[in-house]
Amino acid sequence: MSFAYFDNIPGENNDPKVDQPRMKINTNSISSWIDVDHVGFRQINGGTHRVCSFAGFAAPSAPTGVQSVAYPAAGVADTTKPQFYFRNSQMILPLSLIKAYGIFIAQVGPSYFNQVNMNATITKSSNNYTLTVNSNIITGNSPGILVTASNPYQVNYAYNANVLQLFDVPINSFVTVVFYQI
Amino acid sequence: MTFDYYNNVPFQNDYPSDDQTQMQINCNSIAAIFDVDHIGFELDSGPVVVGSGKHRQITFNDISTPTNLTGQKSVFYTQKGIKKVVPNPSFVKSTHNDYLGLIKAFAVFQLPLAVGGATPTIYNSFNIKSVNLLLIGTTFTVVVTPVSLIDNSPLVPPNVGVIITTSRPYSTDYNYINNLQINSVPPSIPGTPNIVTVILLQN
């Protein structure tokens, strides 16, 4: 989508009728341009955002002082897809570091009480649990994984191809798993 | 706030004077609407402006559901959380959605010696109201209370994700009912502090 816009009008010596078509186009383009990501004219809360859309990767230079910038750029594990970063004068922070997360109780018929980007199915075999991250979330087989259980637990896991196996989880523990990757 | 605006001006067959009022309204509305979240124009009647076009902040008027993302396109937007139905920040691309607001509270603190009292040294925290200790035998019970921002949701087990790590050997043992109670945490010992990191998550 693009919006036509004419600079330098009305021209200094032009009859207004000469510039009228281009001025009208500008009038309408301004309104349409604002409407892309913002609440536009004649609407409540005009000027606020609906979304913040990014057309591709960005590479902002380092801000100074109290300036900062949030932007998309290539990931490290997958350089073809955007990740979301925040840059200030001193550092770049990866905002989209957490890729998936879930909480469940280690018991018969386990299911998530709260999760993102996890397949809903958890399988139990003895005190071992198999969890699956949805496809296209993790690249490769080396995401960061943090596991905490509410009952005493020496964390013991294996991960391969989106599948996390937790071994010897104490029964009736609340278990939290978090996957990290940038 | 609402900004009036007239499309299709100037009209083709109007005298300029016919449209002057509407064009002036548009002129002022354009400057005003940019000013909401952006650094706007330097008005001839206003102060010097540095940084025109940049954002001051991003105010989201509502939740949304971006679609049709391909290639390197992406969108920063808000959607409702599941447990606490308020807007949460999200970043979506062609493959999936990243949930940017999962971490609701965080603290890193050092436990004292077993003989040193019951006051932790809090090094860094966010959305944490208090960290209290109770010495039971040779270990501490640690109670981490998040701020009311989190309390007023039904945060009972297992609605809150909990990540705990300690610098001294420890097998996690906790329960969460309105606050986080971590049991049997070893104290610091001379020369070896026990530094505890707690992260509370929820969507």
XYZ file of C-alpha atoms in Angstrom:
385
model
C 0.000 0.000 0.000
C 1.287 3.494 -0.755
C -0.201 6.948 -0.579
C 0.567 9.643 -3.116
C 1.849 12.926 -1.725
C 2.950 16.134 -3.419
C 5.640 18.274 -1.857
C 5.856 22.037 -2.226
C 2.248 22.849 -2.834
C 0.585 25.199 -3.100
C 3.284 26.714 -5.264
C 4.124 30.318 -4.602
C 2.909 31.757 -7.904
C 0.295 29.191 -8.798
C -3.335 29.902 -9.276
C -4.990 27.872 -6.493
C -6.957 25.896 -9.041
C -3.674 24.570 -10.451
C -2.706 23.009 -7.141
C -6.194 22.012 -6.058
C -6.051 18.373 -7.284
C -2.719 17.730 -5.613
C -3.744 19.453 -2.392
C -6.844 17.282 -2.261
C -4.742 14.164 -2.782
C -2.470 15.250 0.054
C -5.457 15.846 2.306
C -6.748 12.356 1.744
C -3.321 10.711 1.875
C -2.581 12.219 5.282
C -5.768 10.783 6.679
C -5.175 7.362 5.127
C -1.525 7.252 6.188
C -2.412 7.918 9.808
C -5.114 5.259 9.642
C -2.594 2.491 8.902
C -1.315 2.045 12.457
C -3.137 4.758 14.361
C -6.626 5.721 15.397
C -7.341 8.393 12.814
C -9.240 11.618 12.589
C -12.785 11.987 13.856
C -12.425 8.952 16.112
C -12.171 8.795 19.872
C -8.566 8.621 21.065
C -7.275 9.806 17.720
C -3.519 9.666 17.441
C -3.082 6.595 19.617
C -1.900 3.374 18.023
C -3.857 0.340 16.927
C -0.694 -1.611 16.229
C 2.895 -0.852 15.358
C 3.651 -2.569 12.047
C 7.154 -3.182 10.766
C 7.822 -3.616 7.057
C 11.132 -5.455 7.559
C 14.325 -5.473 9.585
C 15.683 -2.228 10.964
C 19.145 -1.267 12.159
C 18.826 1.910 14.212
C 22.007 3.613 15.314
C 22.723 3.888 19.021
C 20.453 6.418 20.699
C 21.962 9.042 22.934
C 20.958 10.313 26.359
C 17.430 9.275 27.233
C 16.478 8.330 23.682
C 15.636 4.707 22.914
C 14.212 2.654 20.091
C 12.186 -0.550 19.793
C 12.622 -2.330 16.486
C 12.636 -5.679 14.656
C 15.846 -7.288 13.456
C 17.081 -10.721 12.518
C 17.186 -13.396 15.157
C 20.374 -15.223 16.066
C 19.072 -18.785 15.798
C 16.986 -17.989 12.726
C 18.343 -15.024 10.816
C 15.474 -14.953 8.344
C 12.740 -14.074 10.842
C 12.385 -10.899 12.868
C 12.854 -10.696 16.601
C 11.964 -7.678 18.699
C 14.720 -5.604 20.275
C 15.034 -2.520 22.441
C 18.076 -0.298 22.229
C 19.189 2.524 24.504
C 22.482 4.393 24.636
C 24.259 1.525 26.359
C 22.780 -1.782 25.285
C 20.505 -3.819 23.056
C 17.919 -5.955 24.824
C 16.051 -8.859 23.211
C 12.376 -8.351 24.068
C 11.142 -11.513 22.381
C 13.477 -13.845 24.246
C 10.815 -16.063 25.823
C 9.513 -18.400 23.178
C 7.188 -20.690 25.105
C 6.033 -21.323 28.637
C 3.698 -23.576 30.587
C 2.514 -24.556 34.056
C 1.061 -27.932 34.927
C 0.668 -30.282 37.853
C 2.693 -33.485 37.766
C -0.104 -35.981 38.145
C -2.266 -38.362 36.136
C -3.856 -36.600 33.181
C -1.683 -33.498 33.284
C -2.790 -30.391 31.429
C -1.676 -26.803 31.302
C -3.210 -24.226 33.574
C -1.480 -21.428 31.750
C 0.748 -21.645 28.693
C 1.828 -19.994 25.486
C 3.100 -21.675 22.342
C 2.877 -25.180 23.845
C 0.994 -28.113 22.366
C -1.896 -28.839 24.699
C -0.985 -32.503 25.129
C 1.248 -33.581 28.011
C 2.008 -37.286 28.297
C 2.941 -39.024 31.528
C 4.919 -42.208 31.865
C 5.770 -43.134 35.424
C 7.132 -39.886 36.838
C 8.381 -38.710 33.459
C 6.513 -36.075 31.447
C 6.724 -35.242 27.759
C 5.881 -31.724 26.616
C 5.902 -30.406 23.061
C 6.534 -26.884 21.870
C 4.421 -25.854 18.908
C 6.157 -26.033 15.564
C 8.102 -23.046 14.186
C 8.678 -21.593 17.651
C 12.150 -22.996 18.384
C 14.995 -23.209 15.878
C 17.402 -26.126 16.328
C 17.800 -28.197 19.451
C 19.443 -25.806 21.854
C 16.914 -23.409 23.332
C 17.468 -22.134 26.849
C 15.219 -24.069 29.224
C 14.382 -23.222 32.820
C 12.395 -25.672 34.907
C 11.167 -25.229 38.459
C 8.989 -27.618 40.476
C 7.202 -26.816 43.701
C 8.329 -30.031 45.383
C 12.018 -30.852 45.854
C 13.342 -31.693 42.427
C 16.763 -32.130 40.895
C 15.999 -30.923 37.387
C 16.627 -33.664 34.836
C 15.557 -33.184 31.242
C 16.228 -33.920 27.584
C 15.191 -31.808 24.606
C 15.055 -32.700 20.947
C 12.937 -31.543 18.019
C 10.402 -29.508 20.006
C 9.952 -32.272 22.568
C 10.962 -31.752 26.195
C 11.183 -34.767 28.464
C 11.232 -34.148 32.203
C 12.458 -37.094 34.241
C 11.636 -38.104 37.823
C 9.344 -35.188 38.582
C 7.918 -35.337 42.118
C 4.253 -36.249 42.045
C 1.785 -33.388 42.566
C 4.419 -30.737 41.924
C 3.496 -27.529 40.196
C 5.929 -27.432 37.308
C 6.915 -24.342 35.333
C 8.909 -24.581 32.112
C 10.182 -21.621 30.127
C 11.920 -21.768 26.745
C 14.279 -19.001 25.665
C 15.768 -18.258 22.268
C 16.633 -15.227 20.191
C -9.722 13.194 22.370
C -10.977 13.535 18.818
C -9.550 15.538 15.951
C -11.884 16.872 13.323
C -10.881 16.394 9.686
C -12.340 17.082 6.276
C -11.473 14.838 3.356
C -11.566 16.023 -0.274
C -10.629 19.615 0.369
C -9.990 21.797 -1.460
C -12.933 20.934 -3.700
C -12.465 21.189 -7.408
C -14.814 24.058 -8.152
C -14.686 25.946 -4.898
C -13.171 29.287 -4.368
C -10.290 28.934 -1.917
C -12.277 31.030 0.504
C -15.031 28.400 0.472
C -12.679 25.746 1.826
C -10.463 27.906 3.976
C -12.191 27.009 7.233
C -12.049 23.280 6.631
C -8.453 23.446 5.443
C -7.468 25.345 8.551
C -9.153 22.746 10.737
C -7.266 20.026 8.860
C -4.012 21.932 9.236
C -4.395 22.093 13.005
C -5.722 18.556 13.364
C -2.738 17.117 11.500
C -0.329 18.826 13.862
C -2.339 17.794 16.904
C -2.803 14.148 15.984
C 0.917 13.665 15.348
C 1.576 15.157 18.765
C -0.310 12.420 20.613
C 2.391 9.778 20.479
C 5.028 11.490 18.351
C 7.169 14.551 18.530
C 5.221 16.766 16.204
C 5.881 19.790 14.068
C 7.620 22.903 15.237
C 4.736 25.357 15.089
C 5.467 28.952 14.272
C 3.580 29.858 17.417
C 5.280 27.225 19.576
C 8.616 26.358 21.157
C 11.657 24.880 19.442
C 11.127 21.172 18.736
C 13.891 18.602 18.445
C 13.250 15.106 17.139
C 10.143 15.645 15.022
C 8.679 12.399 13.748
C 10.052 10.243 16.531
C 7.795 8.589 19.065
C 7.383 9.752 22.614
C 5.622 6.531 23.467
C 3.266 4.057 21.851
C -0.233 4.244 23.268
C -2.432 1.329 22.260
C -6.085 2.241 22.016
C -7.321 -1.341 21.987
C -6.277 -4.945 21.576
C -5.925 -6.177 18.015
C -5.374 -9.261 15.862
C -2.773 -8.704 13.153
C -2.999 -10.933 10.076
C -1.322 -11.604 6.750
C 2.281 -11.416 7.908
C 4.878 -12.821 5.533
C 8.655 -12.767 5.235
C 10.314 -10.168 7.448
C 7.116 -8.346 8.325
C 6.148 -8.147 11.980
C 3.790 -6.290 14.291
C 4.086 -5.018 17.854
C 0.580 -4.955 19.334
C -1.481 -5.889 22.384
C -3.771 -8.799 23.133
C -5.610 -9.875 26.240
C -3.952 -12.153 28.744
C -5.626 -15.425 29.606
C -5.616 -15.341 33.409
C -5.719 -11.610 33.811
C -7.805 -10.213 31.015
C -5.978 -6.971 30.376
C -3.833 -5.971 27.412
C -0.436 -7.610 27.216
C 2.309 -6.683 24.762
C 2.951 -9.094 21.906
C 5.187 -9.327 18.874
C 3.947 -11.408 15.966
C 5.650 -12.543 12.766
C 4.843 -15.035 10.053
C 5.712 -18.081 12.158
C 4.319 -17.340 15.605
C 3.525 -14.905 18.366
C 6.023 -13.884 21.074
C 4.443 -12.874 24.370
C 6.468 -9.956 25.693
C 4.684 -9.480 28.987
C 4.954 -12.933 30.517
C 7.293 -11.928 33.332
C 5.071 -10.242 35.862
C 7.449 -9.891 38.778
C 11.081 -10.510 39.547
C 13.495 -10.328 42.471
C 17.094 -11.172 43.218
C 18.143 -11.132 46.849
C 20.736 -12.564 49.195
C 19.831 -14.574 52.251
C 21.650 -13.779 55.477
C 23.671 -16.188 57.576
C 21.577 -18.451 59.744
C 22.839 -16.551 62.776
C 22.638 -13.181 61.076
C 18.972 -12.367 61.535
C 16.097 -12.518 59.120
C 16.578 -9.623 56.718
C 17.373 -10.342 53.084
C 19.461 -7.994 50.997
C 17.384 -7.178 47.945
C 19.623 -6.367 45.011
C 17.034 -5.874 42.318
C 13.291 -6.360 42.037
C 10.245 -5.334 40.062
C 6.579 -5.602 41.077
C 7.646 -7.114 44.397
C 6.087 -5.741 47.582
C 8.222 -7.572 50.100
C 10.598 -10.439 50.778
C 10.293 -11.827 54.289
C 12.259 -14.578 55.970
C 11.519 -17.036 58.728
C 14.375 -19.121 60.104
C 13.185 -22.658 60.806
C 15.956 -24.840 62.147
C 18.920 -24.281 59.874
C 17.040 -23.112 56.777
C 14.839 -20.206 55.777
C 11.262 -20.054 54.683
C 11.163 -17.194 52.186
C 7.903 -15.367 51.490
C 7.909 -13.255 48.329
C 4.860 -11.021 47.961
C 4.180 -9.362 44.613
C 2.523 -5.957 44.401
C -1.246 -5.559 44.200
C -0.968 -5.402 40.436
C -0.637 -9.151 40.589
C -2.574 -9.812 43.799
C -5.939 -8.714 42.463
C -5.984 -11.558 39.971
C -6.839 -15.020 41.287
C -3.216 -15.998 41.469
C -3.552 -19.320 43.193
C -1.711 -22.461 42.209
C -0.989 -23.236 39.525
C -1.962 -20.016 37.803
C 1.432 -18.484 38.314
C 4.577 -19.739 36.671
C 7.463 -19.783 39.132
C 11.153 -19.970 38.326
C 13.576 -20.150 41.246
C 17.322 -20.464 41.152
C 19.781 -20.264 44.044
C 23.532 -19.886 44.152
C 23.867 -22.602 46.827
C 22.684 -26.170 46.166
C 18.930 -26.386 46.612
C 16.095 -28.561 45.353
C 13.143 -26.221 44.929
C 10.253 -26.602 47.344
C 7.525 -23.951 47.203
C 3.830 -23.221 47.262
C 1.952 -20.228 45.917
C -1.273 -18.925 47.393
C -1.463 -15.183 46.850
C 2.239 -15.048 47.524
C 5.224 -17.274 46.996
C 6.474 -19.331 49.934
C 9.809 -21.029 49.296
C 10.647 -23.683 51.834
C 13.878 -24.989 53.354
C 16.196 -22.598 51.572
C 19.779 -22.867 52.781
C 21.165 -19.660 54.298
C 24.350 -17.964 53.241
C 27.466 -19.290 54.897
C 30.639 -17.312 55.524
C 32.307 -16.702 52.181
C 29.450 -18.272 50.200
C 26.319 -16.156 49.873
C 23.086 -17.780 48.845
C 21.638 -15.497 46.195
C 18.081 -16.277 45.165
C 16.455 -15.281 41.891
C 12.672 -15.497 41.589
C 10.640 -14.924 38.436
C 6.827 -14.986 38.402
C 5.148 -15.536 35.026
C 1.591 -15.401 33.782
C -0.272 -14.920 30.542
